[in-house]
Coordinates of C-alpha atoms in Angstrom, one line a residue:
M27 CA 115.2 81.7 85.8
N28 CA 115.3 84.9 86.1
D29 CA 116.7 87.2 89.0
W30 CA 114.0 89.5 90.1
S31 CA 115.8 91.1 92.9
N32 CA 116.7 93.9 90.8
F33 CA 113.3 94.7 89.2
I34 CA 112.4 98.4 90.0
E35 CA 108.8 98.7 90.3
T36 CA 108.3 102.3 88.7
K37 CA 105.6 104.6 88.5
E38 CA 104.7 103.0 85.1
Y39 CA 104.9 99.7 86.6
R40 CA 102.3 100.6 89.1
K41 CA 100.2 102.0 86.1
F42 CA 100.5 98.8 84.6
V43 CA 99.4 97.0 87.9
E44 CA 96.4 99.0 88.1
F45 CA 95.9 98.2 84.2
C46 CA 96.1 94.4 85.2
D47 CA 94.2 94.5 88.2
F48 CA 91.3 96.5 86.2
C49 CA 91.3 93.7 83.5
A50 CA 91.3 90.8 86.2
K51 CA 88.3 92.5 88.2
Y52 CA 86.0 93.4 85.3
R53 CA 87.2 90.1 83.3
Y54 CA 88.0 92.1 80.4
I55 CA 91.3 91.4 77.6
G56 CA 93.8 94.2 77.7
I57 CA 96.5 94.7 74.9
C58 CA 99.4 96.5 76.3
H59 CA 101.7 98.0 73.6
G60 CA 104.2 100.5 72.8
I61 CA 107.4 101.5 71.7
P62 CA 110.1 98.5 71.9
R63 CA 112.7 98.0 74.6
V64 CA 110.5 99.8 77.5
G65 CA 109.9 96.8 79.4
K66 CA 106.7 95.6 78.5
T67 CA 107.4 91.7 79.0
A68 CA 109.6 92.5 81.9
A69 CA 106.4 94.0 83.8
A70 CA 104.4 91.2 82.4
K71 CA 106.7 88.7 83.9
Y72 CA 107.1 90.1 87.1
Y73 CA 103.6 90.8 87.6
S74 CA 102.4 87.6 86.8
K75 CA 105.7 85.8 88.9
W76 CA 106.6 83.7 85.5
S77 CA 109.6 82.6 87.4
S78 CA 107.7 80.1 89.6
I79 CA 105.4 78.9 87.1
E80 CA 107.7 79.1 83.8
A81 CA 109.2 75.6 83.9
T82 CA 105.7 73.9 84.7
V83 CA 104.5 75.6 81.6
K84 CA 107.3 74.5 79.2
K85 CA 106.8 71.1 80.2
S86 CA 103.4 71.1 79.2
S87 CA 102.6 69.1 75.8
Y88 CA 99.2 71.2 75.5
F89 CA 101.3 74.4 74.9
F90 CA 104.7 73.4 73.2
G91 CA 103.8 70.1 71.3

């Protein structure tokens, strides 16, 4: 599990949240892309509260055979 207490909600993160909320509201599939190592995956995990569901998802044979 990750310790998200050090995650900094930057202006870019707030734009990411706006993007995700828009996709959820209008039921669109959004693709977030860009140069490596800028925090896209970390932002997605923080937004989705991944640390609270990670163990459950990894135990599922549906996703991980």
